[in-house]
PDB file of C-alpha atoms in Angstrom:
ATOM      1  CA  UNK K  16      -2.167  20.796  22.736  1.00 58.00           C
ATOM      2  CA  UNK K  17      -1.687  24.544  22.866  1.00 64.00           C
ATOM      3  CA  UNK K  18      -2.317  24.607  26.622  1.00 72.00           C
ATOM      4  CA  UNK K  19       0.635  22.402  27.464  1.00 70.00           C
ATOM      5  CA  UNK K  20       2.955  24.226  25.079  1.00 72.00           C
ATOM      6  CA  UNK K  21       2.326  27.626  26.655  1.00 79.00           C
ATOM      7  CA  UNK K  22       2.474  26.917  30.395  1.00 88.00           C
ATOM      8  CA  UNK K  23       5.329  25.261  32.308  1.00 92.00           C
ATOM      9  CA  UNK K  24       4.333  22.657  34.909  1.00 92.00           C
ATOM     10  CA  UNK K  25       6.132  21.896  38.146  1.00 91.00           C
ATOM     11  CA  UNK K  26       5.998  18.910  40.461  1.00 92.00           C
ATOM     12  CA  UNK K  27       4.199  19.628  43.733  1.00 93.00           C
ATOM     13  CA  UNK K  28       6.608  18.804  46.533  1.00 88.00           C
ATOM     14  CA  UNK K  29       7.524  15.126  46.615  1.00 89.00           C
ATOM     15  CA  UNK K  30       4.190  14.029  45.129  1.00 94.00           C
ATOM     16  CA  UNK K  31       3.397  12.946  41.596  1.00 94.00           C
ATOM     17  CA  UNK K  32       1.052  15.895  41.052  1.00 96.00           C
ATOM     18  CA  UNK K  33       2.152  18.674  38.701  1.00 95.00           C
ATOM     19  CA  UNK K  34       0.690  22.178  38.820  1.00 96.00           C
ATOM     20  CA  UNK K  35       0.942  24.948  36.235  1.00 95.00           C
ATOM     21  CA  UNK K  36       3.201  27.901  36.993  1.00 94.00           C
ATOM     22  CA  UNK K  37       0.054  30.042  37.386  1.00 95.00           C
ATOM     23  CA  UNK K  38      -3.312  29.119  38.837  1.00 96.00           C
ATOM     24  CA  UNK K  39      -6.646  30.923  38.742  1.00 97.00           C
ATOM     25  CA  UNK K  40      -7.985  31.808  42.180  1.00 97.00           C
ATOM     26  CA  UNK K  41     -11.713  32.496  42.394  1.00 97.00           C
ATOM     27  CA  UNK K  42     -11.573  34.575  45.577  1.00 94.00           C
ATOM     28  CA  UNK K  43     -13.173  37.692  44.062  1.00 89.00           C
ATOM     29  CA  UNK K  44     -14.935  38.361  40.725  1.00 91.00           C
ATOM     30  CA  UNK K  45     -16.859  35.062  40.800  1.00 97.00           C
ATOM     31  CA  UNK K  46     -19.581  35.897  43.307  1.00 97.00           C
ATOM     32  CA  UNK K  47     -23.197  36.780  42.686  1.00 95.00           C
ATOM     33  CA  UNK K  48     -22.270  40.466  42.384  1.00 95.00           C
ATOM     34  CA  UNK K  49     -20.179  39.758  39.243  1.00 96.00           C
ATOM     35  CA  UNK K  50     -21.108  39.326  35.598  1.00 97.00           C
ATOM     36  CA  UNK K  51     -21.532  35.642  34.727  1.00 97.00           C
ATOM     37  CA  UNK K  52     -20.304  35.999  31.129  1.00 97.00           C
ATOM     38  CA  UNK K  53     -17.153  37.684  32.391  1.00 97.00           C
ATOM     39  CA  UNK K  54     -16.588  34.780  34.803  1.00 97.00           C
ATOM     40  CA  UNK K  55     -16.880  32.371  31.894  1.00 98.00           C
ATOM     41  CA  UNK K  56     -14.404  34.288  29.773  1.00 97.00           C
ATOM     42  CA  UNK K  57     -11.855  34.442  32.610  1.00 97.00           C
ATOM     43  CA  UNK K  58     -12.069  30.658  33.050  1.00 97.00           C
ATOM     44  CA  UNK K  59     -11.903  29.971  29.300  1.00 96.00           C
ATOM     45  CA  UNK K  60      -8.949  32.323  28.774  1.00 94.00           C
ATOM     46  CA  UNK K  61      -7.084  30.787  31.696  1.00 95.00           C
ATOM     47  CA  UNK K  62      -7.667  27.210  30.532  1.00 95.00           C
ATOM     48  CA  UNK K  63      -6.796  27.984  26.914  1.00 93.00           C
ATOM     49  CA  UNK K  64      -3.421  29.337  28.063  1.00 93.00           C
ATOM     50  CA  UNK K  65      -2.486  26.325  30.188  1.00 94.00           C
ATOM     51  CA  UNK K  66      -3.873  27.391  33.560  1.00 95.00           C
ATOM     52  CA  UNK K  67      -5.441  24.072  34.488  1.00 96.00           C
ATOM     53  CA  UNK K  68      -5.627  24.677  38.265  1.00 97.00           C
ATOM     54  CA  UNK K  69      -8.750  26.420  39.606  1.00 98.00           C
ATOM     55  CA  UNK K  70      -8.635  27.313  43.303  1.00 98.00           C
ATOM     56  CA  UNK K  71     -11.733  27.956  45.415  1.00 98.00           C
ATOM     57  CA  UNK K  72     -12.948  27.931  49.023  1.00 98.00           C
ATOM     58  CA  UNK K  73     -16.292  27.420  50.687  1.00 98.00           C
ATOM     59  CA  UNK K  74     -16.627  31.120  51.601  1.00 97.00           C
ATOM     60  CA  UNK K  75     -15.513  32.647  48.291  1.00 98.00           C
ATOM     61  CA  UNK K  76     -18.054  35.009  46.784  1.00 97.00           C
ATOM     62  CA  UNK K  77     -19.572  37.251  47.816  1.00 95.00           C
ATOM     63  CA  UNK K  78     -21.879  35.821  49.159  1.00 96.00           C
ATOM     64  CA  UNK K  79     -20.183  32.796  50.684  1.00 97.00           C
ATOM     65  CA  UNK K  80     -20.641  29.746  48.477  1.00 98.00           C
ATOM     66  CA  UNK K  81     -21.505  31.655  45.332  1.00 98.00           C
ATOM     67  CA  UNK K  82     -18.074  31.307  43.691  1.00 98.00           C
ATOM     68  CA  UNK K  83     -18.272  27.531  43.968  1.00 98.00           C
ATOM     69  CA  UNK K  84     -21.838  27.542  42.669  1.00 98.00           C
ATOM     70  CA  UNK K  85     -20.955  29.750  39.690  1.00 98.00           C
ATOM     71  CA  UNK K  86     -17.826  27.757  38.917  1.00 98.00           C
ATOM     72  CA  UNK K  87     -19.848  24.554  39.075  1.00 98.00           C
ATOM     73  CA  UNK K  88     -22.219  25.934  36.461  1.00 98.00           C
ATOM     74  CA  UNK K  89     -19.329  27.035  34.213  1.00 98.00           C
ATOM     75  CA  UNK K  90     -17.717  23.633  34.583  1.00 98.00           C
ATOM     76  CA  UNK K  91     -20.911  21.688  33.950  1.00 97.00           C
ATOM     77  CA  UNK K  92     -22.048  23.772  30.976  1.00 97.00           C
ATOM     78  CA  UNK K  93     -18.716  24.307  29.228  1.00 97.00           C
ATOM     79  CA  UNK K  94     -15.720  22.411  30.610  1.00 96.00           C
ATOM     80  CA  UNK K  95     -17.094  19.088  31.792  1.00 96.00           C
ATOM     81  CA  UNK K  96     -15.317  17.180  29.039  1.00 96.00           C
ATOM     82  CA  UNK K  97     -11.982  18.493  30.348  1.00 96.00           C
ATOM     83  CA  UNK K  98     -12.440  17.562  34.023  1.00 97.00           C
ATOM     84  CA  UNK K  99      -9.599  15.046  33.923  1.00 97.00           C
ATOM     85  CA  UNK K 100      -7.247  17.760  32.644  1.00 95.00           C
ATOM     86  CA  UNK K 101      -8.132  20.103  35.511  1.00 97.00           C
ATOM     87  CA  UNK K 102      -6.962  20.447  39.092  1.00 98.00           C
ATOM     88  CA  UNK K 103      -9.799  21.797  41.245  1.00 98.00           C
ATOM     89  CA  UNK K 104      -9.143  22.716  44.860  1.00 98.00           C
ATOM     90  CA  UNK K 105     -11.287  24.086  47.665  1.00 98.00           C
ATOM     91  CA  UNK K 106     -10.885  24.893  51.366  1.00 98.00           C
ATOM     92  CA  UNK K 107     -12.688  25.188  54.679  1.00 98.00           C
ATOM     93  CA  UNK K 108     -11.602  26.866  57.892  1.00 98.00           C
ATOM     94  CA  UNK K 109     -13.089  30.360  57.953  1.00 98.00           C
ATOM     95  CA  UNK K 110     -16.612  31.316  59.017  1.00 97.00           C
ATOM     96  CA  UNK K 111     -19.237  29.728  56.781  1.00 97.00           C
ATOM     97  CA  UNK K 112     -22.485  29.337  58.765  1.00 97.00           C
ATOM     98  CA  UNK K 113     -23.753  30.221  62.270  1.00 96.00           C
ATOM     99  CA  UNK K 114     -23.243  28.000  65.268  1.00 94.00           C
ATOM    100  CA  UNK K 115     -20.363  25.977  66.692  1.00 92.00           C
ATOM    101  CA  UNK K 116     -19.849  23.749  63.631  1.00 96.00           C
ATOM    102  CA  UNK K 117     -19.510  26.318  60.858  1.00 97.00           C
ATOM    103  CA  UNK K 118     -16.000  27.656  61.440  1.00 97.00           C
ATOM    104  CA  UNK K 119     -12.367  26.694  62.154  1.00 98.00           C
ATOM    105  CA  UNK K 120     -11.159  23.063  62.136  1.00 98.00           C
ATOM    106  CA  UNK K 121     -13.373  20.437  63.738  1.00 98.00           C
ATOM    107  CA  UNK K 122     -13.958  17.186  61.888  1.00 98.00           C
ATOM    108  CA  UNK K 123     -17.685  17.980  61.933  1.00 98.00           C
ATOM    109  CA  UNK K 124     -17.163  21.311  60.147  1.00 98.00           C
ATOM    110  CA  UNK K 125     -14.600  20.158  57.580  1.00 98.00           C
ATOM    111  CA  UNK K 126     -16.610  17.102  56.580  1.00 98.00           C
ATOM    112  CA  UNK K 127     -19.908  18.970  56.286  1.00 98.00           C
ATOM    113  CA  UNK K 128     -18.299  21.876  54.456  1.00 98.00           C
ATOM    114  CA  UNK K 129     -16.701  19.716  51.776  1.00 98.00           C
ATOM    115  CA  UNK K 130     -19.988  17.886  51.224  1.00 98.00           C
ATOM    116  CA  UNK K 131     -21.633  21.267  50.611  1.00 98.00           C
ATOM    117  CA  UNK K 132     -18.800  22.395  48.319  1.00 98.00           C
ATOM    118  CA  UNK K 133     -19.057  19.254  46.194  1.00 98.00           C
ATOM    119  CA  UNK K 134     -22.796  19.759  45.875  1.00 98.00           C
ATOM    120  CA  UNK K 135     -22.374  23.396  44.805  1.00 98.00           C
ATOM    121  CA  UNK K 136     -19.785  22.476  42.184  1.00 98.00           C
ATOM    122  CA  UNK K 137     -21.608  19.311  41.094  1.00 98.00           C
ATOM    123  CA  UNK K 138     -18.444  17.233  41.607  1.00 98.00           C
ATOM    124  CA  UNK K 139     -17.762  13.808  43.040  1.00 98.00           C
ATOM    125  CA  UNK K 140     -14.362  14.871  44.365  1.00 98.00           C
ATOM    126  CA  UNK K 141     -11.843  17.719  44.427  1.00 98.00           C
ATOM    127  CA  UNK K 142      -8.189  17.243  43.650  1.00 98.00           C
ATOM    128  CA  UNK K 143      -6.919  19.179  46.691  1.00 98.00           C
ATOM    129  CA  UNK K 144      -8.796  19.968  49.905  1.00 99.00           C
ATOM    130  CA  UNK K 145      -7.176  22.487  52.254  1.00 98.00           C
ATOM    131  CA  UNK K 146      -7.670  23.354  55.880  1.00 98.00           C
ATOM    132  CA  UNK K 147      -7.855  27.119  55.432  1.00 98.00           C
ATOM    133  CA  UNK K 148      -6.312  28.370  58.700  1.00 98.00           C
ATOM    134  CA  UNK K 149      -4.861  27.204  61.984  1.00 98.00           C
ATOM    135  CA  UNK K 150      -7.386  26.555  64.759  1.00 98.00           C
ATOM    136  CA  UNK K 151      -6.175  27.320  68.312  1.00 96.00           C
ATOM    137  CA  UNK K 152      -9.174  25.577  69.892  1.00 96.00           C
ATOM    138  CA  UNK K 153      -9.316  22.244  68.065  1.00 98.00           C
ATOM    139  CA  UNK K 154      -6.601  19.632  68.647  1.00 98.00           C
ATOM    140  CA  UNK K 155      -4.316  19.529  65.622  1.00 98.00           C
ATOM    141  CA  UNK K 156      -4.717  15.766  65.478  1.00 98.00           C
ATOM    142  CA  UNK K 157      -8.486  16.085  64.999  1.00 98.00           C
ATOM    143  CA  UNK K 158      -8.101  18.460  62.071  1.00 98.00           C
ATOM    144  CA  UNK K 159      -5.492  16.238  60.415  1.00 98.00           C
ATOM    145  CA  UNK K 160      -7.649  13.181  61.128  1.00 98.00           C
ATOM    146  CA  UNK K 161     -10.491  14.959  59.317  1.00 98.00           C
ATOM    147  CA  UNK K 162      -8.300  15.617  56.266  1.00 98.00           C
ATOM    148  CA  UNK K 163      -7.146  12.018  56.269  1.00 98.00           C
ATOM    149  CA  UNK K 164     -10.718  10.716  56.517  1.00 98.00           C
ATOM    150  CA  UNK K 165     -11.802  12.972  53.660  1.00 98.00           C
ATOM    151  CA  UNK K 166      -9.005  11.769  51.377  1.00 98.00           C
ATOM    152  CA  UNK K 167      -9.617   8.133  52.227  1.00 98.00           C
ATOM    153  CA  UNK K 168     -13.340   8.593  51.559  1.00 98.00           C
ATOM    154  CA  UNK K 169     -12.497   9.561  47.966  1.00 98.00           C
ATOM    155  CA  UNK K 170     -13.887  13.096  48.269  1.00 98.00           C
ATOM    156  CA  UNK K 171     -10.400  14.599  47.783  1.00 98.00           C
ATOM    157  CA  UNK K 172      -7.253  13.201  46.212  1.00 98.00           C
ATOM    158  CA  UNK K 173      -4.724  15.220  48.221  1.00 98.00           C
ATOM    159  CA  UNK K 174      -4.676  17.228  51.453  1.00 98.00           C
ATOM    160  CA  UNK K 175      -3.349  20.761  51.812  1.00 98.00           C
ATOM    161  CA  UNK K 176      -2.846  23.409  54.482  1.00 98.00           C
ATOM    162  CA  UNK K 177      -3.311  27.160  54.160  1.00 98.00           C
ATOM    163  CA  UNK K 178      -2.131  30.064  56.343  1.00 98.00           C
ATOM    164  CA  UNK K 179      -0.103  27.761  58.622  1.00 98.00           C
ATOM    165  CA  UNK K 180       3.215  28.802  60.134  1.00 97.00           C
ATOM    166  CA  UNK K 181       6.274  26.596  59.846  1.00 97.00           C
ATOM    167  CA  UNK K 182       6.182  25.033  63.310  1.00 98.00           C
ATOM    168  CA  UNK K 183       2.515  24.041  63.085  1.00 98.00           C
ATOM    169  CA  UNK K 184       2.911  22.820  59.517  1.00 98.00           C
ATOM    170  CA  UNK K 185       5.736  20.469  60.560  1.00 98.00           C
ATOM    171  CA  UNK K 186       3.621  19.064  63.403  1.00 98.00           C
ATOM    172  CA  UNK K 187       0.719  18.603  60.989  1.00 98.00           C
ATOM    173  CA  UNK K 188       2.981  16.913  58.452  1.00 98.00           C
ATOM    174  CA  UNK K 189       4.181  14.450  61.080  1.00 98.00           C
ATOM    175  CA  UNK K 190       0.594  13.490  61.953  1.00 98.00           C
ATOM    176  CA  UNK K 191      -0.417  13.130  58.328  1.00 98.00           C
ATOM    177  CA  UNK K 192       2.631  10.994  57.593  1.00 97.00           C
ATOM    178  CA  UNK K 193       1.668   8.677  60.458  1.00 98.00           C
ATOM    179  CA  UNK K 194      -1.834   8.471  58.997  1.00 98.00           C
ATOM    180  CA  UNK K 195      -0.426   7.746  55.496  1.00 98.00           C
ATOM    181  CA  UNK K 196      -2.339  10.742  54.146  1.00 98.00           C
ATOM    182  CA  UNK K 197      -1.004  12.405  50.963  1.00 97.00           C
ATOM    183  CA  UNK K 198      -0.356  15.936  52.272  1.00 98.00           C
ATOM    184  CA  UNK K 199       1.396  17.739  49.440  1.00 98.00           C
ATOM    185  CA  UNK K 200       0.964  21.517  49.540  1.00 98.00           C
ATOM    186  CA  UNK K 201       0.742  24.726  51.568  1.00 98.00           C
ATOM    187  CA  UNK K 202      -1.006  27.893  50.400  1.00 98.00           C
ATOM    188  CA  UNK K 203       0.087  31.198  51.926  1.00 98.00           C
ATOM    189  CA  UNK K 204       0.111  34.889  51.101  1.00 97.00           C
ATOM    190  CA  UNK K 205       3.452  36.192  49.804  1.00 97.00           C
ATOM    191  CA  UNK K 206       4.571  39.362  48.048  1.00 97.00           C
ATOM    192  CA  UNK K 207       7.137  42.112  48.588  1.00 96.00           C
ATOM    193  CA  UNK K 208       4.462  43.778  50.758  1.00 96.00           C
ATOM    194  CA  UNK K 209       3.886  40.672  52.891  1.00 96.00           C
ATOM    195  CA  UNK K 210       6.967  38.560  53.576  1.00 96.00           C
ATOM    196  CA  UNK K 211       5.617  36.812  56.676  1.00 96.00           C
ATOM    197  CA  UNK K 212       6.514  33.319  55.475  1.00 96.00           C
ATOM    198  CA  UNK K 213      10.187  34.300  55.420  1.00 94.00           C
ATOM    199  CA  UNK K 214      10.027  34.930  59.171  1.00 95.00           C
ATOM    200  CA  UNK K 215       7.569  32.354  60.543  1.00 96.00           C
ATOM    201  CA  UNK K 216       9.562  29.263  59.576  1.00 96.00           C
ATOM    202  CA  UNK K 217       7.348  28.163  56.695  1.00 97.00           C
ATOM    203  CA  UNK K 218       9.960  28.385  53.932  1.00 95.00           C
ATOM    204  CA  UNK K 219      12.360  26.219  55.927  1.00 95.00           C
ATOM    205  CA  UNK K 220       9.555  23.816  56.834  1.00 96.00           C
ATOM    206  CA  UNK K 221       8.349  23.188  53.293  1.00 96.00           C
ATOM    207  CA  UNK K 222      11.911  22.589  52.157  1.00 94.00           C
ATOM    208  CA  UNK K 223      12.751  20.176  54.966  1.00 95.00           C
ATOM    209  CA  UNK K 224       9.437  18.320  54.626  1.00 95.00           C
ATOM    210  CA  UNK K 225       9.563  18.397  50.791  1.00 96.00           C
ATOM    211  CA  UNK K 226       6.096  19.907  50.426  1.00 97.00           C
ATOM    212  CA  UNK K 227       4.766  22.241  47.773  1.00 96.00           C
ATOM    213  CA  UNK K 228       4.191  25.950  48.386  1.00 97.00           C
ATOM    214  CA  UNK K 229       1.632  27.894  46.373  1.00 97.00           C
ATOM    215  CA  UNK K 230       1.231  31.636  46.802  1.00 96.00           C
ATOM    216  CA  UNK K 231      -1.890  33.790  46.850  1.00 96.00           C
ATOM    217  CA  UNK K 232      -1.957  37.556  46.312  1.00 94.00           C
ATOM    218  CA  UNK K 233       1.568  37.714  44.791  1.00 94.00           C
ATOM    219  CA  UNK K 234       0.637  41.122  43.343  1.00 94.00           C
ATOM    220  CA  UNK K 235      -0.983  42.289  46.605  1.00 93.00           C
ATOM    221  CA  UNK K 236      -4.462  42.293  45.044  1.00 89.00           C
ATOM    222  CA  UNK K 237      -3.304  44.674  42.318  1.00 91.00           C
ATOM    223  CA  UNK K 238      -1.185  47.103  44.347  1.00 94.00           C
ATOM    224  CA  UNK K 239       1.924  45.809  42.587  1.00 96.00           C
ATOM    225  CA  UNK K 240       0.507  46.381  39.096  1.00 93.00           C
ATOM    226  CA  UNK K 241       0.150  49.608  37.153  1.00 88.00           C
TER     227      UNK K 241
END
């Protein structure tokens, strides 16, 4: 009860999903070089104050995969009863393993990566699965087809895009609409030190397409704090 009294929630684009005003990203401080008890306390404090969205990626750590593995243990040991109150997201698109199928945006890579992520977190599905960055070498249709296949397989509820510019995001949105895939959200860096999305068309694109926009590094990884 306290959680929902202390954190405002906002609808994500034109979908029915609502996200808290703040989310907890597990980019750093959740790898194997961090203290496990501290990880637990960060997750518990966040959840107790209404932060119900936990955001990960396949390569978060360090080392890659360790943030998902540690979060899976925290979830299984302490928060499993609250899974239906939580939004859990993960991503794939950056380098994860050697060879031609461990990076960027092929259907082979995205499908295999999410299977590995679900295994690490001991989950049947994630709420949002993002393609983590644009891929200049894979046809955009293939990447969107992969996201659509993943959602329709039940391994993710919604599709998202991360680090896309406005023009590419609009093309992706058109494909996903044709595929009847619930694409709802974009994740991009934004702060007074990095205002790229104001100049690459993304702000206009998310407004015209009625998609959500979630920001990472709003405090520039601490540079904008004291």
